[in-house]
Amino acid sequence: MYKGKTPFINGKFLYYAFIAGGNQILQNQTELNRINIFPVNDKDTGTNLASTIRSVIDNIKPHKSYKTTVNNIADAALLGARGNSGVIFAQFLHGLSRETLSKPIITLPEFAESLKKSIPYMYEAVANPVEGTMLTVIKEWADFIYSKKEATPDFENVIIDSFAILEKSLAETTLKLKALNKSGLVDAGAKGFVLFIKGIIDFVKNRNIRNLEVDSQESISLIHSEPLIGEEIIHRYCTEAIIKNLIISNTELQKILSKSGNSVIITGSESICRIHVHTNNPAELFYQLKDMGTISFQKVDDMIRQQELVFKRKWNIALVTDSTCDLSQELIDFYQINVVPINLNFCDNHYLDKVTIQPDQFYDLLKTQAEFPKTSQINEQTFTNLYSHLASHYSAIIAVHLTSQFSGTFANSLKAGERISKEFNKPVYVIDSKNLSGALGLLVLKAAQNIEANESVESIVRSLENDVIQTKIFVSVRDLKYMIKGGRVSKPKGLIARALGLNPVISMDENGKSFLFGKTFSQETSLNKIYTHILKIGCGKIVWNYIILHAHNPEGSQKAEEKMRNITGKNAVSVVDISPVIGMHAGNGAIAISLLFQTDSS
């Protein structure tokens, strides 16, 4: 047996050991996704654990103190945790940090004590703990470490010897869980933890800090895995949030979440907690929770879409956009388009556009809240998580986003695409649409149909770049109040324009910047101005398709479609309630028309 001499560890040792363990998860996330069938067969355990690991790697630095390091790891994990496995792992780390003595170094007996005391934190966080999962494997590993705390002072020997217990515990998950027993698989979250400790053991043996980089996506299969089949998903959305300053108890919160769905986990404390629940109505849930604390972060994954990409994937190219893309849900579902929501804030409460806040709730809050809502770009980590999951199953990824002039979303998507392309050695193309709303919707739809036609990814990207130039949108604003509140129009000019009854028409230029296309004294007149301009610029061209958008104005949208039907000779491909993040500036009652002209290559 390997003979080591490590009577204590400090913060730097813990930091590099965590990086080594985390790298094993990053390198094997494809395998973990593949074997994930419990509690839901949505194939994202590897992605979720990788997200938790990346949050730690990206947000902490080496520190000499063990206590400081374990606290920093726990905090970063809590903020970045995703899914059942990620949240349970984060809660384990949270318990470990809470039960660690405030010391710069820690001995094996002290470590074993903190490990043992961290286990209840996991079990108390889960509404219905199930044995034969990650919970059991972590508990049995902690029990083994605790049993050796007086036998030897050496960390290295005990950690290395613990791997046999982990392998045994992992193999037994197949016997303990009925869902796993049927398939002959091990629990994916449990396997992730075993891989994590395997990485730590490799570091303990070699102590080579230079090797702590993720170079490949090689899958290490500890247990043989059989082919998988899909199963029905009862609750569609894996929903998570961070709530600060909770005014109800965790028990009351657990009851609310349990009524909304299942797989309920609550981690952290009342001052800052993270919730996890599978539900069909995330918007209704968060509308209920908005007055019970400050919702500072939300994350929602569509588990049906995740399952589709494994079992019912129609094509081998993944298509991604953001929620400013206004397209009917039927088309989004048919073409299996991955829509990433823009962040929306009412006061201190955070929402996800079109997911945890729908138009009805949005316009209600717009009327009742004194403070005007704010939007923020989708961060790089969100795209990294999505692209890593998609790259596990698709041969290529194409993302098309709202104009880079309005948001840093495109830039963050581009950075994440470059990172995942390198990790998985697969192409990730990120396109600036230089537009938004229905115009973005048309570009995404065109790309989807080209994917359906089995065109090459390079050909689809070339077509997209040409189509960007041929896409137009015109927005008729009925009430300037919201543009004034949002700062799109200065208050003095806005008040004068409102007093005169002016209705502006907004469009986008070739660089993706908005500009005032015209102003009239009624919405009917502004729409007629738009129709006249469309006839002018469309002379000698063919309209590939068009979309009608409205902000809670179905009657106005119906009239606009009738007029456009006369102009183009075809029905709109979609008539949709405009995205809340666009509607907040266009205002209630706005009507928008977007169209895409055919090019010679169309």
mmCIF file of N, CA and C in Angstrom, residues 379-500:
data_model
loop_
_atom_site.group_PDB
_atom_site.id
_atom_site.type_symbol
_atom_site.label_atom_id
_atom_site.label_comp_id
_atom_site.label_asym_id
_atom_site.label_seq_id
_atom_site.Cartn_x
_atom_site.Cartn_y
_atom_site.Cartn_z
ATOM 1 N N ASN A 379 -25.551 35.312 -18.840
ATOM 2 C CA ASN A 379 -24.122 35.228 -18.558
ATOM 3 C C ASN A 379 -23.457 34.052 -19.278
ATOM 4 N N GLU A 380 -22.153 34.091 -19.290
ATOM 5 C CA GLU A 380 -21.365 33.086 -20.005
ATOM 6 C C GLU A 380 -21.569 31.687 -19.432
ATOM 7 N N GLN A 381 -21.707 31.590 -18.115
ATOM 8 C CA GLN A 381 -21.845 30.278 -17.488
ATOM 9 C C GLN A 381 -23.124 29.573 -17.930
ATOM 10 N N THR A 382 -24.204 30.342 -18.090
ATOM 11 C CA THR A 382 -25.466 29.752 -18.542
ATOM 12 C C THR A 382 -25.292 29.097 -19.904
ATOM 13 N N PHE A 383 -24.626 29.791 -20.813
ATOM 14 C CA PHE A 383 -24.374 29.216 -22.138
ATOM 15 C C PHE A 383 -23.404 28.040 -22.059
ATOM 16 N N THR A 384 -22.408 28.149 -21.195
ATOM 17 C CA THR A 384 -21.447 27.053 -21.039
ATOM 18 C C THR A 384 -22.151 25.782 -20.600
ATOM 19 N N ASN A 385 -23.060 25.916 -19.634
ATOM 20 C CA ASN A 385 -23.814 24.751 -19.159
ATOM 21 C C ASN A 385 -24.643 24.130 -20.275
ATOM 22 N N LEU A 386 -25.360 24.977 -21.018
ATOM 23 C CA LEU A 386 -26.202 24.474 -22.098
ATOM 24 C C LEU A 386 -25.363 23.828 -23.196
ATOM 25 N N TYR A 387 -24.304 24.504 -23.637
ATOM 26 C CA TYR A 387 -23.506 23.981 -24.743
ATOM 27 C C TYR A 387 -22.791 22.688 -24.379
ATOM 28 N N SER A 388 -22.376 22.558 -23.119
ATOM 29 C CA SER A 388 -21.728 21.315 -22.723
ATOM 30 C C SER A 388 -22.715 20.153 -22.790
ATOM 31 N N HIS A 389 -23.974 20.427 -22.425
ATOM 32 C CA HIS A 389 -24.999 19.384 -22.490
ATOM 33 C C HIS A 389 -25.326 19.038 -23.948
ATOM 34 N N LEU A 390 -25.483 20.058 -24.780
ATOM 35 C CA LEU A 390 -25.798 19.814 -26.190
ATOM 36 C C LEU A 390 -24.638 19.110 -26.898
ATOM 37 N N ALA A 391 -23.419 19.506 -26.567
ATOM 38 C CA ALA A 391 -22.249 18.906 -27.226
ATOM 39 C C ALA A 391 -22.089 17.440 -26.874
ATOM 40 N N SER A 392 -22.742 17.008 -25.777
ATOM 41 C CA SER A 392 -22.698 15.593 -25.412
ATOM 42 C C SER A 392 -23.510 14.739 -26.377
ATOM 43 N N HIS A 393 -24.397 15.378 -27.141
ATOM 44 C CA HIS A 393 -25.340 14.619 -27.970
ATOM 45 C C HIS A 393 -25.362 15.036 -29.441
ATOM 46 N N TYR A 394 -25.013 16.289 -29.734
ATOM 47 C CA TYR A 394 -25.077 16.780 -31.115
ATOM 48 C C TYR A 394 -23.675 16.868 -31.726
ATOM 49 N N SER A 395 -23.650 16.870 -33.059
ATOM 50 C CA SER A 395 -22.360 16.983 -33.753
ATOM 51 C C SER A 395 -21.936 18.435 -33.939
ATOM 52 N N ALA A 396 -22.895 19.370 -33.858
ATOM 53 C CA ALA A 396 -22.585 20.793 -34.021
ATOM 54 C C ALA A 396 -23.680 21.621 -33.362
ATOM 55 N N ILE A 397 -23.358 22.881 -33.055
ATOM 56 C CA ILE A 397 -24.318 23.797 -32.422
ATOM 57 C C ILE A 397 -24.316 25.111 -33.199
ATOM 58 N N ILE A 398 -25.517 25.634 -33.463
ATOM 59 C CA ILE A 398 -25.675 26.963 -34.065
ATOM 60 C C ILE A 398 -26.515 27.799 -33.105
ATOM 61 N N ALA A 399 -26.014 28.974 -32.740
ATOM 62 C CA ALA A 399 -26.758 29.884 -31.871
ATOM 63 C C ALA A 399 -26.976 31.208 -32.599
ATOM 64 N N VAL A 400 -28.202 31.726 -32.544
ATOM 65 C CA VAL A 400 -28.538 33.003 -33.175
ATOM 66 C C VAL A 400 -29.159 33.904 -32.107
ATOM 67 N N HIS A 401 -28.590 35.106 -31.914
ATOM 68 C CA HIS A 401 -29.013 35.954 -30.798
ATOM 69 C C HIS A 401 -29.439 37.352 -31.223
ATOM 70 N N LEU A 402 -30.108 38.029 -30.267
ATOM 71 C CA LEU A 402 -30.501 39.409 -30.478
ATOM 72 C C LEU A 402 -29.277 40.276 -30.739
ATOM 73 N N THR A 403 -29.491 41.417 -31.333
ATOM 74 C CA THR A 403 -28.405 42.305 -31.724
ATOM 75 C C THR A 403 -27.415 42.559 -30.588
ATOM 76 N N SER A 404 -26.146 42.502 -30.904
ATOM 77 C CA SER A 404 -25.093 42.743 -29.921
ATOM 78 C C SER A 404 -25.075 44.200 -29.466
ATOM 79 N N GLN A 405 -25.789 45.089 -30.202
ATOM 80 C CA GLN A 405 -25.864 46.497 -29.825
ATOM 81 C C GLN A 405 -26.747 46.707 -28.599
ATOM 82 N N PHE A 406 -27.623 45.750 -28.313
ATOM 83 C CA PHE A 406 -28.558 45.879 -27.200
ATOM 84 C C PHE A 406 -28.119 45.130 -25.951
ATOM 85 N N SER A 407 -27.262 44.137 -26.107
ATOM 86 C CA SER A 407 -26.960 43.246 -24.985
ATOM 87 C C SER A 407 -25.616 42.562 -25.173
ATOM 88 N N GLY A 408 -25.022 42.171 -24.035
ATOM 89 C CA GLY A 408 -23.791 41.386 -24.076
ATOM 90 C C GLY A 408 -24.053 39.900 -24.224
ATOM 91 N N THR A 409 -25.321 39.526 -24.447
ATOM 92 C CA THR A 409 -25.689 38.119 -24.583
ATOM 93 C C THR A 409 -24.906 37.441 -25.706
ATOM 94 N N PHE A 410 -24.813 38.097 -26.862
ATOM 95 C CA PHE A 410 -24.076 37.516 -27.991
ATOM 96 C C PHE A 410 -22.620 37.263 -27.625
ATOM 97 N N ALA A 411 -21.974 38.247 -26.986
ATOM 98 C CA ALA A 411 -20.555 38.111 -26.627
ATOM 99 C C ALA A 411 -20.355 36.965 -25.635
ATOM 100 N N ASN A 412 -21.250 36.826 -24.659
ATOM 101 C CA ASN A 412 -21.131 35.746 -23.675
ATOM 102 C C ASN A 412 -21.358 34.379 -24.306
ATOM 103 N N SER A 413 -22.296 34.331 -25.235
ATOM 104 C CA SER A 413 -22.546 33.082 -25.959
ATOM 105 C C SER A 413 -21.329 32.697 -26.787
ATOM 106 N N LEU A 414 -20.712 33.682 -27.402
ATOM 107 C CA LEU A 414 -19.518 33.439 -28.227
ATOM 108 C C LEU A 414 -18.374 32.877 -27.381
ATOM 109 N N LYS A 415 -18.145 33.466 -26.199
ATOM 110 C CA LYS A 415 -17.078 32.981 -25.315
ATOM 111 C C LYS A 415 -17.353 31.547 -24.861
ATOM 112 N N ALA A 416 -18.601 31.292 -24.479
ATOM 113 C CA ALA A 416 -18.959 29.944 -24.026
ATOM 114 C C ALA A 416 -18.815 28.941 -25.165
ATOM 115 N N GLY A 417 -19.212 29.351 -26.369
ATOM 116 C CA GLY A 417 -19.095 28.479 -27.533
ATOM 117 C C GLY A 417 -17.654 28.099 -27.819
ATOM 118 N N GLU A 418 -16.761 29.059 -27.689
ATOM 119 C CA GLU A 418 -15.343 28.790 -27.916
ATOM 120 C C GLU A 418 -14.808 27.808 -26.865
ATOM 121 N N ARG A 419 -15.247 27.971 -25.625
ATOM 122 C CA ARG A 419 -14.792 27.101 -24.537
ATOM 123 C C ARG A 419 -15.263 25.663 -24.748
ATOM 124 N N ILE A 420 -16.543 25.513 -25.059
ATOM 125 C CA ILE A 420 -17.101 24.168 -25.226
ATOM 126 C C ILE A 420 -16.613 23.523 -26.520
ATOM 127 N N SER A 421 -16.437 24.310 -27.558
ATOM 128 C CA SER A 421 -15.904 23.780 -28.807
ATOM 129 C C SER A 421 -14.530 23.165 -28.577
ATOM 130 N N LYS A 422 -13.734 23.815 -27.736
ATOM 131 C CA LYS A 422 -12.397 23.300 -27.416
ATOM 132 C C LYS A 422 -12.489 22.049 -26.547
ATOM 133 N N GLU A 423 -13.405 22.066 -25.548
ATOM 134 C CA GLU A 423 -13.547 20.926 -24.642
ATOM 135 C C GLU A 423 -14.021 19.677 -25.372
ATOM 136 N N PHE A 424 -14.993 19.857 -26.280
ATOM 137 C CA PHE A 424 -15.626 18.710 -26.930
ATOM 138 C C PHE A 424 -15.121 18.463 -28.353
ATOM 139 N N ASN A 425 -14.304 19.385 -28.873
ATOM 140 C CA ASN A 425 -13.804 19.284 -30.243
ATOM 141 C C ASN A 425 -14.957 19.185 -31.244
ATOM 142 N N LYS A 426 -15.965 20.049 -31.040
ATOM 143 C CA LYS A 426 -17.115 20.121 -31.943
ATOM 144 C C LYS A 426 -17.381 21.585 -32.292
ATOM 145 N N PRO A 427 -17.856 21.873 -33.515
ATOM 146 C CA PRO A 427 -18.074 23.269 -33.904
ATOM 147 C C PRO A 427 -19.271 23.902 -33.197
ATOM 148 N N VAL A 428 -19.080 25.125 -32.711
ATOM 149 C CA VAL A 428 -20.164 25.928 -32.134
ATOM 150 C C VAL A 428 -20.143 27.279 -32.844
ATOM 151 N N TYR A 429 -21.182 27.552 -33.643
ATOM 152 C CA TYR A 429 -21.280 28.810 -34.390
ATOM 153 C C TYR A 429 -22.248 29.743 -33.677
ATOM 154 N N VAL A 430 -21.813 30.990 -33.428
ATOM 155 C CA VAL A 430 -22.655 31.973 -32.747
ATOM 156 C C VAL A 430 -22.840 33.169 -33.679
ATOM 157 N N ILE A 431 -24.105 33.476 -34.004
ATOM 158 C CA ILE A 431 -24.446 34.492 -35.003
ATOM 159 C C ILE A 431 -25.119 35.702 -34.354
ATOM 160 N N ASP A 432 -24.667 36.895 -34.706
ATOM 161 C CA ASP A 432 -25.330 38.139 -34.299
ATOM 162 C C ASP A 432 -26.418 38.445 -35.324
ATOM 163 N N SER A 433 -27.694 38.379 -34.899
ATOM 164 C CA SER A 433 -28.797 38.599 -35.837
ATOM 165 C C SER A 433 -28.935 40.060 -36.239
ATOM 166 N N LYS A 434 -28.312 40.950 -35.442
ATOM 167 C CA LYS A 434 -28.455 42.397 -35.644
ATOM 168 C C LYS A 434 -29.923 42.802 -35.642
ATOM 169 N N ASN A 435 -30.712 42.014 -34.921
ATOM 170 C CA ASN A 435 -32.145 42.264 -34.854
ATOM 171 C C ASN A 435 -32.701 41.655 -33.582
ATOM 172 N N LEU A 436 -34.003 41.527 -33.481
ATOM 173 C CA LEU A 436 -34.627 40.944 -32.302
ATOM 174 C C LEU A 436 -36.087 40.637 -32.588
ATOM 175 N N SER A 437 -36.759 40.037 -31.613
ATOM 176 C CA SER A 437 -38.195 39.749 -31.668
ATOM 177 C C SER A 437 -38.554 38.879 -32.870
ATOM 178 N N GLY A 438 -39.561 39.285 -33.642
ATOM 179 C CA GLY A 438 -40.004 38.469 -34.762
ATOM 180 C C GLY A 438 -38.964 38.340 -35.855
ATOM 181 N N ALA A 439 -38.118 39.363 -36.018
ATOM 182 C CA ALA A 439 -37.054 39.286 -37.025
ATOM 183 C C ALA A 439 -36.064 38.189 -36.652
ATOM 184 N N LEU A 440 -35.725 38.124 -35.386
ATOM 185 C CA LEU A 440 -34.865 37.039 -34.892
ATOM 186 C C LEU A 440 -35.579 35.703 -35.043
ATOM 187 N N GLY A 441 -36.876 35.689 -34.778
ATOM 188 C CA GLY A 441 -37.672 34.473 -34.925
ATOM 189 C C GLY A 441 -37.625 33.918 -36.332
ATOM 190 N N LEU A 442 -37.689 34.802 -37.322
ATOM 191 C CA LEU A 442 -37.641 34.361 -38.725
ATOM 192 C C LEU A 442 -36.283 33.760 -39.072
ATOM 193 N N LEU A 443 -35.219 34.376 -38.578
ATOM 194 C CA LEU A 443 -33.877 33.842 -38.842
ATOM 195 C C LEU A 443 -33.708 32.456 -38.219
ATOM 196 N N VAL A 444 -34.209 32.305 -37.002
ATOM 197 C CA VAL A 444 -34.123 31.010 -36.319
ATOM 198 C C VAL A 444 -34.956 29.965 -37.047
ATOM 199 N N LEU A 445 -36.149 30.360 -37.479
ATOM 200 C CA LEU A 445 -37.020 29.427 -38.201
ATOM 201 C C LEU A 445 -36.380 28.994 -39.516
ATOM 202 N N LYS A 446 -35.782 29.929 -40.229
ATOM 203 C CA LYS A 446 -35.117 29.605 -41.501
ATOM 204 C C LYS A 446 -33.967 28.616 -41.260
ATOM 205 N N ALA A 447 -33.186 28.873 -40.218
ATOM 206 C CA ALA A 447 -32.085 27.962 -39.886
ATOM 207 C C ALA A 447 -32.622 26.580 -39.523
ATOM 208 N N ALA A 448 -33.729 26.544 -38.776
ATOM 209 C CA ALA A 448 -34.330 25.269 -38.363
ATOM 210 C C ALA A 448 -34.778 24.461 -39.576
ATOM 211 N N GLN A 449 -35.375 25.134 -40.538
ATOM 212 C CA GLN A 449 -35.840 24.433 -41.734
ATOM 213 C C GLN A 449 -34.663 23.959 -42.592
ATOM 214 N N ASN A 450 -33.582 24.703 -42.580
ATOM 215 C CA ASN A 450 -32.383 24.254 -43.296
ATOM 216 C C ASN A 450 -31.747 23.049 -42.611
ATOM 217 N N ILE A 451 -31.813 23.022 -41.271
ATOM 218 C CA ILE A 451 -31.352 21.830 -40.533
ATOM 219 C C ILE A 451 -32.230 20.643 -40.894
ATOM 220 N N GLU A 452 -33.546 20.886 -40.949
ATOM 221 C CA GLU A 452 -34.500 19.828 -41.304
ATOM 222 C C GLU A 452 -34.212 19.279 -42.705
ATOM 223 N N ALA A 453 -33.742 20.156 -43.584
ATOM 224 C CA ALA A 453 -33.434 19.752 -44.964
ATOM 225 C C ALA A 453 -32.076 19.056 -45.084
ATOM 226 N N ASN A 454 -31.437 18.834 -43.932
ATOM 227 C CA ASN A 454 -30.146 18.122 -43.872
ATOM 228 C C ASN A 454 -29.019 18.860 -44.589
ATOM 229 N N GLU A 455 -29.078 20.184 -44.600
ATOM 230 C CA GLU A 455 -27.966 20.957 -45.140
ATOM 231 C C GLU A 455 -26.777 20.870 -44.178
ATOM 232 N N SER A 456 -25.590 21.100 -44.681
ATOM 233 C CA SER A 456 -24.399 21.052 -43.833
ATOM 234 C C SER A 456 -24.390 22.263 -42.904
ATOM 235 N N VAL A 457 -23.714 22.123 -41.773
ATOM 236 C CA VAL A 457 -23.683 23.218 -40.812
ATOM 237 C C VAL A 457 -23.023 24.452 -41.415
ATOM 238 N N GLU A 458 -22.017 24.253 -42.262
ATOM 239 C CA GLU A 458 -21.339 25.390 -42.892
ATOM 240 C C GLU A 458 -22.286 26.128 -43.840
ATOM 241 N N SER A 459 -23.096 25.375 -44.589
ATOM 242 C CA SER A 459 -24.051 25.973 -45.516
ATOM 243 C C SER A 459 -25.134 26.752 -44.769
ATOM 244 N N ILE A 460 -25.594 26.202 -43.660
ATOM 245 C CA ILE A 460 -26.636 26.865 -42.863
ATOM 246 C C ILE A 460 -26.113 28.186 -42.301
ATOM 247 N N VAL A 461 -24.880 28.186 -41.822
ATOM 248 C CA VAL A 461 -24.285 29.402 -41.263
ATOM 249 C C VAL A 461 -24.124 30.462 -42.349
ATOM 250 N N ARG A 462 -23.686 30.060 -43.547
ATOM 251 C CA ARG A 462 -23.553 31.021 -44.659
ATOM 252 C C ARG A 462 -24.905 31.634 -45.015
ATOM 253 N N SER A 463 -25.944 30.796 -45.050
ATOM 254 C CA SER A 463 -27.296 31.290 -45.362
ATOM 255 C C SER A 463 -27.767 32.278 -44.304
ATOM 256 N N LEU A 464 -27.486 31.956 -43.046
ATOM 257 C CA LEU A 464 -27.883 32.844 -41.952
ATOM 258 C C LEU A 464 -27.242 34.224 -42.107
ATOM 259 N N GLU A 465 -25.961 34.228 -42.416
ATOM 260 C CA GLU A 465 -25.250 35.500 -42.560
ATOM 261 C C GLU A 465 -25.826 36.340 -43.692
ATOM 262 N N ASN A 466 -26.290 35.687 -44.761
ATOM 263 C CA ASN A 466 -26.942 36.406 -45.853
ATOM 264 C C ASN A 466 -28.346 36.865 -45.463
ATOM 265 N N ASP A 467 -29.070 36.031 -44.723
ATOM 266 C CA ASP A 467 -30.445 36.347 -44.342
ATOM 267 C C ASP A 467 -30.529 37.495 -43.349
ATOM 268 N N VAL A 468 -29.486 37.677 -42.535
ATOM 269 C CA VAL A 468 -29.473 38.784 -41.574
ATOM 270 C C VAL A 468 -29.732 40.112 -42.278
ATOM 271 N N ILE A 469 -29.152 40.277 -43.449
ATOM 272 C CA ILE A 469 -29.274 41.527 -44.208
ATOM 273 C C ILE A 469 -30.699 41.706 -44.739
ATOM 274 N N GLN A 470 -31.394 40.595 -44.967
ATOM 275 C CA GLN A 470 -32.717 40.635 -45.599
ATOM 276 C C GLN A 470 -33.870 40.637 -44.587
ATOM 277 N N THR A 471 -33.556 40.796 -43.312
ATOM 278 C CA THR A 471 -34.580 40.731 -42.272
ATOM 279 C C THR A 471 -34.915 42.124 -41.752
ATOM 280 N N LYS A 472 -36.199 42.425 -41.637
ATOM 281 C CA LYS A 472 -36.649 43.741 -41.198
ATOM 282 C C LYS A 472 -37.695 43.623 -40.092
ATOM 283 N N ILE A 473 -37.765 44.639 -39.239
ATOM 284 C CA ILE A 473 -38.825 44.720 -38.238
ATOM 285 C C ILE A 473 -39.240 46.182 -38.073
ATOM 286 N N PHE A 474 -40.547 46.381 -37.901
ATOM 287 C CA PHE A 474 -41.102 47.716 -37.693
ATOM 288 C C PHE A 474 -42.079 47.628 -36.520
ATOM 289 N N VAL A 475 -41.864 48.489 -35.519
ATOM 290 C CA VAL A 475 -42.681 48.447 -34.306
ATOM 291 C C VAL A 475 -43.483 49.740 -34.187
ATOM 292 N N SER A 476 -44.809 49.580 -34.118
ATOM 293 C CA SER A 476 -45.696 50.727 -33.930
ATOM 294 C C SER A 476 -46.026 50.833 -32.446
ATOM 295 N N VAL A 477 -45.558 51.901 -31.816
ATOM 296 C CA VAL A 477 -45.758 52.107 -30.385
ATOM 297 C C VAL A 477 -47.035 52.910 -30.151
ATOM 298 N N ARG A 478 -47.944 52.358 -29.316
ATOM 299 C CA ARG A 478 -49.223 53.038 -29.068
ATOM 300 C C ARG A 478 -49.141 54.007 -27.890
ATOM 301 N N ASP A 479 -48.284 53.674 -26.903
ATOM 302 C CA ASP A 479 -48.168 54.514 -25.707
ATOM 303 C C ASP A 479 -46.699 54.722 -25.382
ATOM 304 N N LEU A 480 -46.254 55.976 -25.419
ATOM 305 C CA LEU A 480 -44.850 56.303 -25.182
ATOM 306 C C LEU A 480 -44.429 56.186 -23.717
ATOM 307 N N LYS A 481 -45.396 56.002 -22.829
ATOM 308 C CA LYS A 481 -45.113 56.005 -21.388
ATOM 309 C C LYS A 481 -43.986 55.057 -21.016
ATOM 310 N N TYR A 482 -44.004 53.858 -21.596
ATOM 311 C CA TYR A 482 -43.028 52.844 -21.202
ATOM 312 C C TYR A 482 -41.644 53.123 -21.788
ATOM 313 N N MET A 483 -41.607 53.720 -22.963
ATOM 314 C CA MET A 483 -40.303 54.079 -23.536
ATOM 315 C C MET A 483 -39.666 55.202 -22.728
ATOM 316 N N ILE A 484 -40.508 56.084 -22.165
ATOM 317 C CA ILE A 484 -39.996 57.163 -21.320
ATOM 318 C C ILE A 484 -39.466 56.579 -20.014
ATOM 319 N N LYS A 485 -40.260 55.680 -19.389
ATOM 320 C CA LYS A 485 -39.852 55.057 -18.130
ATOM 321 C C LYS A 485 -38.560 54.264 -18.291
ATOM 322 N N GLY A 486 -38.429 53.590 -19.429
ATOM 323 C CA GLY A 486 -37.257 52.758 -19.662
ATOM 324 C C GLY A 486 -36.051 53.524 -20.162
ATOM 325 N N GLY A 487 -36.200 54.843 -20.374
ATOM 326 C CA GLY A 487 -35.080 55.669 -20.793
ATOM 327 C C GLY A 487 -34.795 55.623 -22.285
ATOM 328 N N ARG A 488 -35.647 54.936 -23.069
ATOM 329 C CA ARG A 488 -35.433 54.882 -24.520
ATOM 330 C C ARG A 488 -35.750 56.228 -25.171
ATOM 331 N N VAL A 489 -36.627 57.003 -24.513
ATOM 332 C CA VAL A 489 -36.960 58.354 -24.967
ATOM 333 C C VAL A 489 -36.780 59.272 -23.767
ATOM 334 N N SER A 490 -36.122 60.440 -23.954
ATOM 335 C CA SER A 490 -35.906 61.355 -22.836
ATOM 336 C C SER A 490 -37.235 61.863 -22.309
ATOM 337 N N LYS A 491 -37.285 62.140 -21.030
ATOM 338 C CA LYS A 491 -38.538 62.546 -20.399
ATOM 339 C C LYS A 491 -39.121 63.828 -21.009
ATOM 340 N N PRO A 492 -38.325 64.892 -21.224
ATOM 341 C CA PRO A 492 -38.893 66.116 -21.812
ATOM 342 C C PRO A 492 -39.482 65.880 -23.207
ATOM 343 N N LYS A 493 -38.716 65.188 -24.068
ATOM 344 C CA LYS A 493 -39.203 64.910 -25.420
ATOM 345 C C LYS A 493 -40.412 63.994 -25.376
ATOM 346 N N GLY A 494 -40.369 63.020 -24.477
ATOM 347 C CA GLY A 494 -41.467 62.076 -24.371
ATOM 348 C C GLY A 494 -42.759 62.733 -23.945
ATOM 349 N N LEU A 495 -42.666 63.648 -22.983
ATOM 350 C CA LEU A 495 -43.867 64.332 -22.503
ATOM 351 C C LEU A 495 -44.478 65.207 -23.591
ATOM 352 N N ILE A 496 -43.625 65.860 -24.364
ATOM 353 C CA ILE A 496 -44.115 66.678 -25.479
ATOM 354 C C ILE A 496 -44.789 65.802 -26.529
ATOM 355 N N ALA A 497 -44.120 64.672 -26.838
ATOM 356 C CA ALA A 497 -44.673 63.764 -27.852
ATOM 357 C C ALA A 497 -46.013 63.189 -27.389
ATOM 358 N N ARG A 498 -46.120 62.843 -26.102
ATOM 359 C CA ARG A 498 -47.377 62.298 -25.568
ATOM 360 C C ARG A 498 -48.465 63.356 -25.618
ATOM 361 N N ALA A 499 -48.098 64.606 -25.287
ATOM 362 C CA ALA A 499 -49.081 65.702 -25.308
ATOM 363 C C ALA A 499 -49.610 65.932 -26.720
ATOM 364 N N LEU A 500 -48.729 65.729 -27.700
ATOM 365 C CA LEU A 500 -49.138 65.910 -29.099
ATOM 366 C C LEU A 500 -49.832 64.670 -29.661
#
